[in-house]
């Protein structure tokens, strides 16, 4: 069985100060968030993911959203340059963690900005959101890093939500799982299944037909279960209050690393 590793990072005690851009700020219960995070990590572990904990970055309120700091393709880890200045130092511990796993490491440089939440991989197609966080130079640098390795990079305007993956992720067969009202250009995705709940557009592929998704999208869970998927839900309400979704709490690596 190919090895499955997931990077995660324990929530900062300052999580409640996390950035909020497109939603009303809710009151975050940090103690509850830590319990939810532990259950999320346990769900990955239970489905054969080896957990790699990045050193916590307690001074960075958004550091639990580790997905935004690195993009993996083949054996290369592209360390991002997050669009929000308050998040820039989050990459330091992540760099160490991916190097320790044996990845080749590359970086996004100024003036580029890129958040991993804007990067959706479907096989060798890499969709990248040109969002409030990811700029044109960031898109260009992603292309320069991964196209020589065999990726096809497709840029997608994102104006209605924080990140591309706030509105669309992909099922194991490559079908885009999409909340259409949140997507600027749905026509960029050749085959999509539209869902009515915004949180329903975000799934983590656990392996085989198993999907991990937020408990706040019960109708989507029913739709996906009815299509033959085994859906595991986790309560991530405290992270949703600061615009997090189920993908952003981990970085999944499949097989190709050290
Ligand atoms: C932020 O605004 O950066 C955080 N409060 C939320 C980041 C969520 N990341 C993600 O969905 N990939």
Coordinates of C-alpha atoms and ligand atoms in Angstrom, one line a residue:
X1 CA 0.0 0.0 0.0
X2 CA 1.5 3.4 -0.9
X3 CA 2.3 5.5 2.2
X4 CA -0.1 8.2 3.1
X5 CA 1.3 11.0 5.2
X6 CA -0.6 14.1 6.5
X7 CA 0.9 17.2 7.9
X8 CA -1.1 18.9 10.6
X9 CA -0.5 21.7 13.0
X10 CA -2.0 22.1 16.5
X11 CA -4.3 25.2 16.7
X12 CA -2.8 28.4 18.2
X13 CA -4.2 29.6 21.5
X14 CA -4.9 32.8 19.5
X15 CA -7.2 31.0 17.0
X16 CA -10.1 33.4 17.8
X17 CA -8.0 36.2 16.3
X18 CA -7.9 34.4 13.0
X19 CA -8.7 36.4 9.8
X20 CA -12.2 36.7 8.6
X21 CA -12.9 38.1 5.1
X22 CA -16.2 36.9 3.6
X23 CA -18.3 36.0 6.6
X24 CA -19.4 37.5 9.9
X25 CA -17.0 36.8 12.7
X26 CA -18.4 34.3 15.2
X27 CA -17.1 33.7 18.7
X28 CA -14.5 30.9 18.7
X29 CA -14.2 28.5 21.6
X30 CA -10.5 27.6 21.5
X31 CA -10.9 24.7 23.9
X32 CA -13.6 23.2 21.7
X33 CA -11.5 23.9 18.6
X34 CA -8.6 21.8 20.1
X35 CA -11.0 18.9 20.7
X36 CA -12.4 19.2 17.2
X37 CA -8.9 19.3 15.8
X38 CA -7.9 16.2 17.7
X39 CA -10.9 14.3 16.3
X40 CA -10.0 15.5 12.8
X41 CA -6.5 14.1 13.2
X42 CA -7.9 10.9 14.7
X43 CA -10.2 10.5 11.7
X44 CA -7.1 10.7 9.3
X45 CA -5.1 8.3 11.5
X46 CA -7.9 5.8 11.6
X47 CA -7.9 5.7 7.8
X48 CA -4.2 4.9 7.6
X49 CA -2.7 8.3 7.4
X50 CA 0.6 8.7 9.1
X51 CA 0.4 12.0 11.0
X52 CA 3.3 14.4 10.9
X53 CA 2.9 17.3 13.3
X54 CA 4.4 20.5 12.2
X55 CA 5.9 22.5 15.2
X56 CA 3.1 24.7 16.5
X57 CA 3.2 28.4 15.7
X58 CA 1.3 29.8 18.7
X59 CA 1.9 33.4 17.7
X60 CA 0.1 32.9 14.4
X61 CA -3.7 32.7 14.9
X62 CA -4.3 31.0 11.5
X63 CA -1.5 28.5 11.7
X64 CA -3.8 25.5 12.1
X65 CA -4.7 26.0 8.4
X66 CA -1.5 24.3 7.4
X67 CA -2.8 23.6 3.8
X68 CA -2.2 27.3 2.9
X69 CA 1.5 27.1 3.5
X70 CA 2.6 24.4 1.0
X71 CA 1.6 22.8 -2.2
X72 CA 2.7 19.3 -3.0
X73 CA 3.1 17.9 -6.5
X74 CA 5.1 14.7 -7.2
X75 CA 8.1 14.9 -4.9
X76 CA 8.2 18.7 -4.8
X77 CA 6.9 20.9 -2.0
X78 CA 6.3 24.4 -3.1
X79 CA 6.4 26.6 0.0
X80 CA 3.9 29.4 -0.5
X81 CA 4.1 33.0 0.3
X82 CA 0.6 33.6 1.9
X83 CA -1.4 36.5 0.7
X84 CA -2.1 37.7 4.2
X85 CA 1.0 39.3 5.8
X86 CA 0.0 38.1 9.2
X87 CA 0.4 34.5 7.9
X88 CA 3.8 34.8 6.2
X89 CA 5.9 33.4 9.1
X90 CA 3.8 30.2 9.2
X91 CA 5.9 28.7 6.5
X92 CA 9.0 28.4 8.6
X93 CA 8.1 25.2 10.5
X94 CA 6.4 23.7 7.4
X95 CA 9.6 24.0 5.4
X96 CA 11.4 22.0 8.1
X97 CA 8.7 19.3 8.2
X98 CA 8.6 18.8 4.4
X99 CA 12.4 18.7 4.1
X100 CA 12.4 16.1 6.9
X101 CA 10.0 13.9 4.9
X102 CA 12.5 14.0 2.0
X103 CA 10.7 16.3 -0.4
X104 CA 12.5 18.6 -2.8
X105 CA 11.7 22.1 -1.7
X106 CA 10.9 25.1 -3.8
X107 CA 9.5 28.6 -2.9
X108 CA 7.2 31.3 -4.0
X109 CA 9.1 34.6 -4.0
X110 CA 8.1 38.2 -3.7
X111 CA 6.1 39.7 -5.5
X112 CA 4.2 36.4 -5.8
X113 CA 1.6 35.4 -3.2
X114 CA -0.1 32.0 -3.1
X115 CA -2.3 30.3 -0.6
X116 CA -2.5 26.5 -0.8
X117 CA -6.3 26.8 -0.3
X118 CA -6.4 28.1 -3.9
X119 CA -4.8 25.0 -5.3
X120 CA -6.9 22.1 -6.4
X121 CA -5.3 19.0 -7.9
X122 CA -7.2 16.7 -10.1
X123 CA -4.7 14.1 -11.4
X124 CA -2.2 16.2 -13.3
X125 CA -4.5 19.2 -13.7
X126 CA -3.8 21.8 -11.1
X127 CA -6.5 24.5 -10.8
X128 CA -5.3 27.6 -9.1
X129 CA -7.6 30.4 -7.9
X130 CA -6.6 34.0 -8.6
X131 CA -8.1 35.2 -5.4
X132 CA -7.8 37.9 -2.8
X133 CA -4.8 35.9 -1.5
X134 CA -3.2 34.5 -4.6
X135 CA -1.9 37.0 -7.2
X136 CA -0.9 36.8 -10.8
X137 CA 2.8 36.4 -10.0
X138 CA 1.9 33.5 -7.6
X139 CA -0.1 31.8 -10.4
X140 CA 2.9 32.2 -12.7
X141 CA 5.4 30.8 -10.2
X142 CA 3.1 27.8 -9.5
X143 CA 3.1 27.2 -13.3
X144 CA 6.9 27.5 -13.5
X145 CA 7.3 25.1 -10.6
X146 CA 5.0 22.3 -11.7
X147 CA 4.5 22.4 -15.5
X148 CA 8.0 21.1 -16.1
X149 CA 7.0 18.1 -13.9
X150 CA 4.0 17.3 -16.1
X151 CA 1.2 19.3 -14.6
X152 CA -1.3 21.4 -16.6
X153 CA -2.1 24.5 -14.6
X154 CA -5.6 26.1 -15.1
X155 CA -6.1 29.5 -13.5
X156 CA -9.6 30.4 -12.2
X157 CA -10.8 33.8 -11.0
X158 CA -12.1 33.7 -7.4
X159 CA -13.9 36.7 -6.1
X160 CA -16.9 35.4 -4.0
X161 CA -15.1 33.3 -1.4
X162 CA -11.7 33.2 0.3
X163 CA -10.1 30.4 -1.7
X164 CA -10.9 28.3 -4.7
X165 CA -11.3 25.3 -2.4
X166 CA -13.8 27.1 -0.3
X167 CA -16.1 26.5 -3.3
X168 CA -14.9 23.4 -5.1
X169 CA -12.9 20.3 -4.5
X170 CA -12.9 17.0 -6.3
X171 CA -14.3 13.5 -5.9
X172 CA -12.0 10.4 -6.4
X173 CA -13.1 10.1 -10.0
X174 CA -12.1 13.7 -10.7
X175 CA -15.7 15.1 -10.7
X176 CA -15.6 18.6 -9.3
X177 CA -17.8 18.9 -6.2
X178 CA -19.0 22.5 -6.5
X179 CA -21.1 25.1 -4.8
X180 CA -22.0 27.0 -8.0
X181 CA -23.1 30.3 -6.4
X182 CA -19.6 30.7 -4.9
X183 CA -17.8 30.0 -8.2
X184 CA -16.9 32.8 -10.7
X185 CA -16.5 30.5 -13.7
X186 CA -18.1 27.1 -13.3
X187 CA -17.4 26.4 -17.0
X188 CA -13.7 25.9 -16.2
X189 CA -14.6 22.5 -14.6
X190 CA -15.4 20.0 -17.3
X191 CA -17.6 17.7 -15.1
X192 CA -19.1 18.8 -11.9
X193 CA -21.7 17.8 -9.3
X194 CA -23.3 20.8 -7.8
X195 CA -24.2 20.9 -4.1
X196 CA -26.5 23.3 -2.2
X197 CA -24.5 23.7 1.0
X198 CA -21.3 25.8 0.8
X199 CA -19.5 23.5 3.3
X200 CA -20.5 20.5 1.2
X201 CA -18.2 21.5 -1.6
X202 CA -15.1 20.6 0.5
X203 CA -14.1 17.0 0.9
X204 CA -10.8 15.3 1.8
X205 CA -10.2 12.0 -0.1
X206 CA -9.3 9.4 2.6
X207 CA -8.6 6.6 0.1
X208 CA -10.8 4.3 -1.9
X209 CA -14.4 5.4 -1.7
X210 CA -14.0 7.2 1.6
X211 CA -14.5 10.9 2.0
X212 CA -14.1 13.2 5.0
X213 CA -16.4 16.2 5.2
X214 CA -17.8 18.7 7.6
X215 CA -20.8 17.8 9.7
X216 CA -22.3 21.1 8.7
X217 CA -23.3 19.8 5.2
X218 CA -25.7 16.9 6.0
X219 CA -27.6 17.2 2.7
X220 CA -24.4 16.8 0.7
X221 CA -23.5 13.8 2.9
X222 CA -26.8 12.2 1.9
X223 CA -26.2 12.9 -1.8
X224 CA -22.6 11.5 -1.7
X225 CA -23.7 8.4 0.4
X226 CA -26.4 7.7 -2.2
X227 CA -23.7 7.8 -4.9
X228 CA -21.8 5.0 -3.1
X229 CA -19.3 6.9 -1.1
X230 CA -18.5 6.2 2.5
X231 CA -18.7 9.6 4.1
X232 CA -17.0 10.3 7.5
X233 CA -18.0 13.6 9.1
X234 CA -16.2 15.7 11.5
X235 CA -17.4 18.7 13.5
X236 CA -15.2 21.7 12.5
X237 CA -17.6 24.4 13.6
X238 CA -14.9 26.5 15.5
X239 CA -12.7 26.5 12.4
X240 CA -15.6 27.4 10.1
X241 CA -16.1 30.6 12.2
X242 CA -12.7 31.8 10.9
X243 CA -13.4 30.7 7.4
X244 CA -11.7 27.3 7.5
X245 CA -13.0 24.2 5.8
X246 CA -12.2 20.5 6.0
X247 CA -9.3 20.5 3.5
X248 CA -7.3 23.3 5.1
X249 CA -6.5 21.5 8.4
X250 CA -4.0 19.1 6.7
X251 CA -1.7 18.6 3.8
X252 CA -2.0 15.1 2.3
X253 CA 1.0 13.4 0.7
X254 CA 0.5 10.2 -1.2
X255 CA 3.3 7.8 -1.6
X256 CA 6.0 9.7 -3.5
X257 CA 8.0 10.9 -0.6
X258 CA 11.1 9.5 1.0
Ligands
LIG1 C1 -7.6 32.9 6.7 O1 -8.3 33.8 6.5 O2 -6.5 32.8 6.2 C2 -8.0 31.9 7.7 N1 -8.8 32.5 8.7 C3 -8.7 30.7 7.1 C4 -7.9 30.0 6.1 C5 -8.6 28.8 5.6 N2 -7.8 28.1 4.7 C6 -8.3 27.3 3.7 O3 -9.5 27.1 3.5 N3 -7.4 26.7 2.9

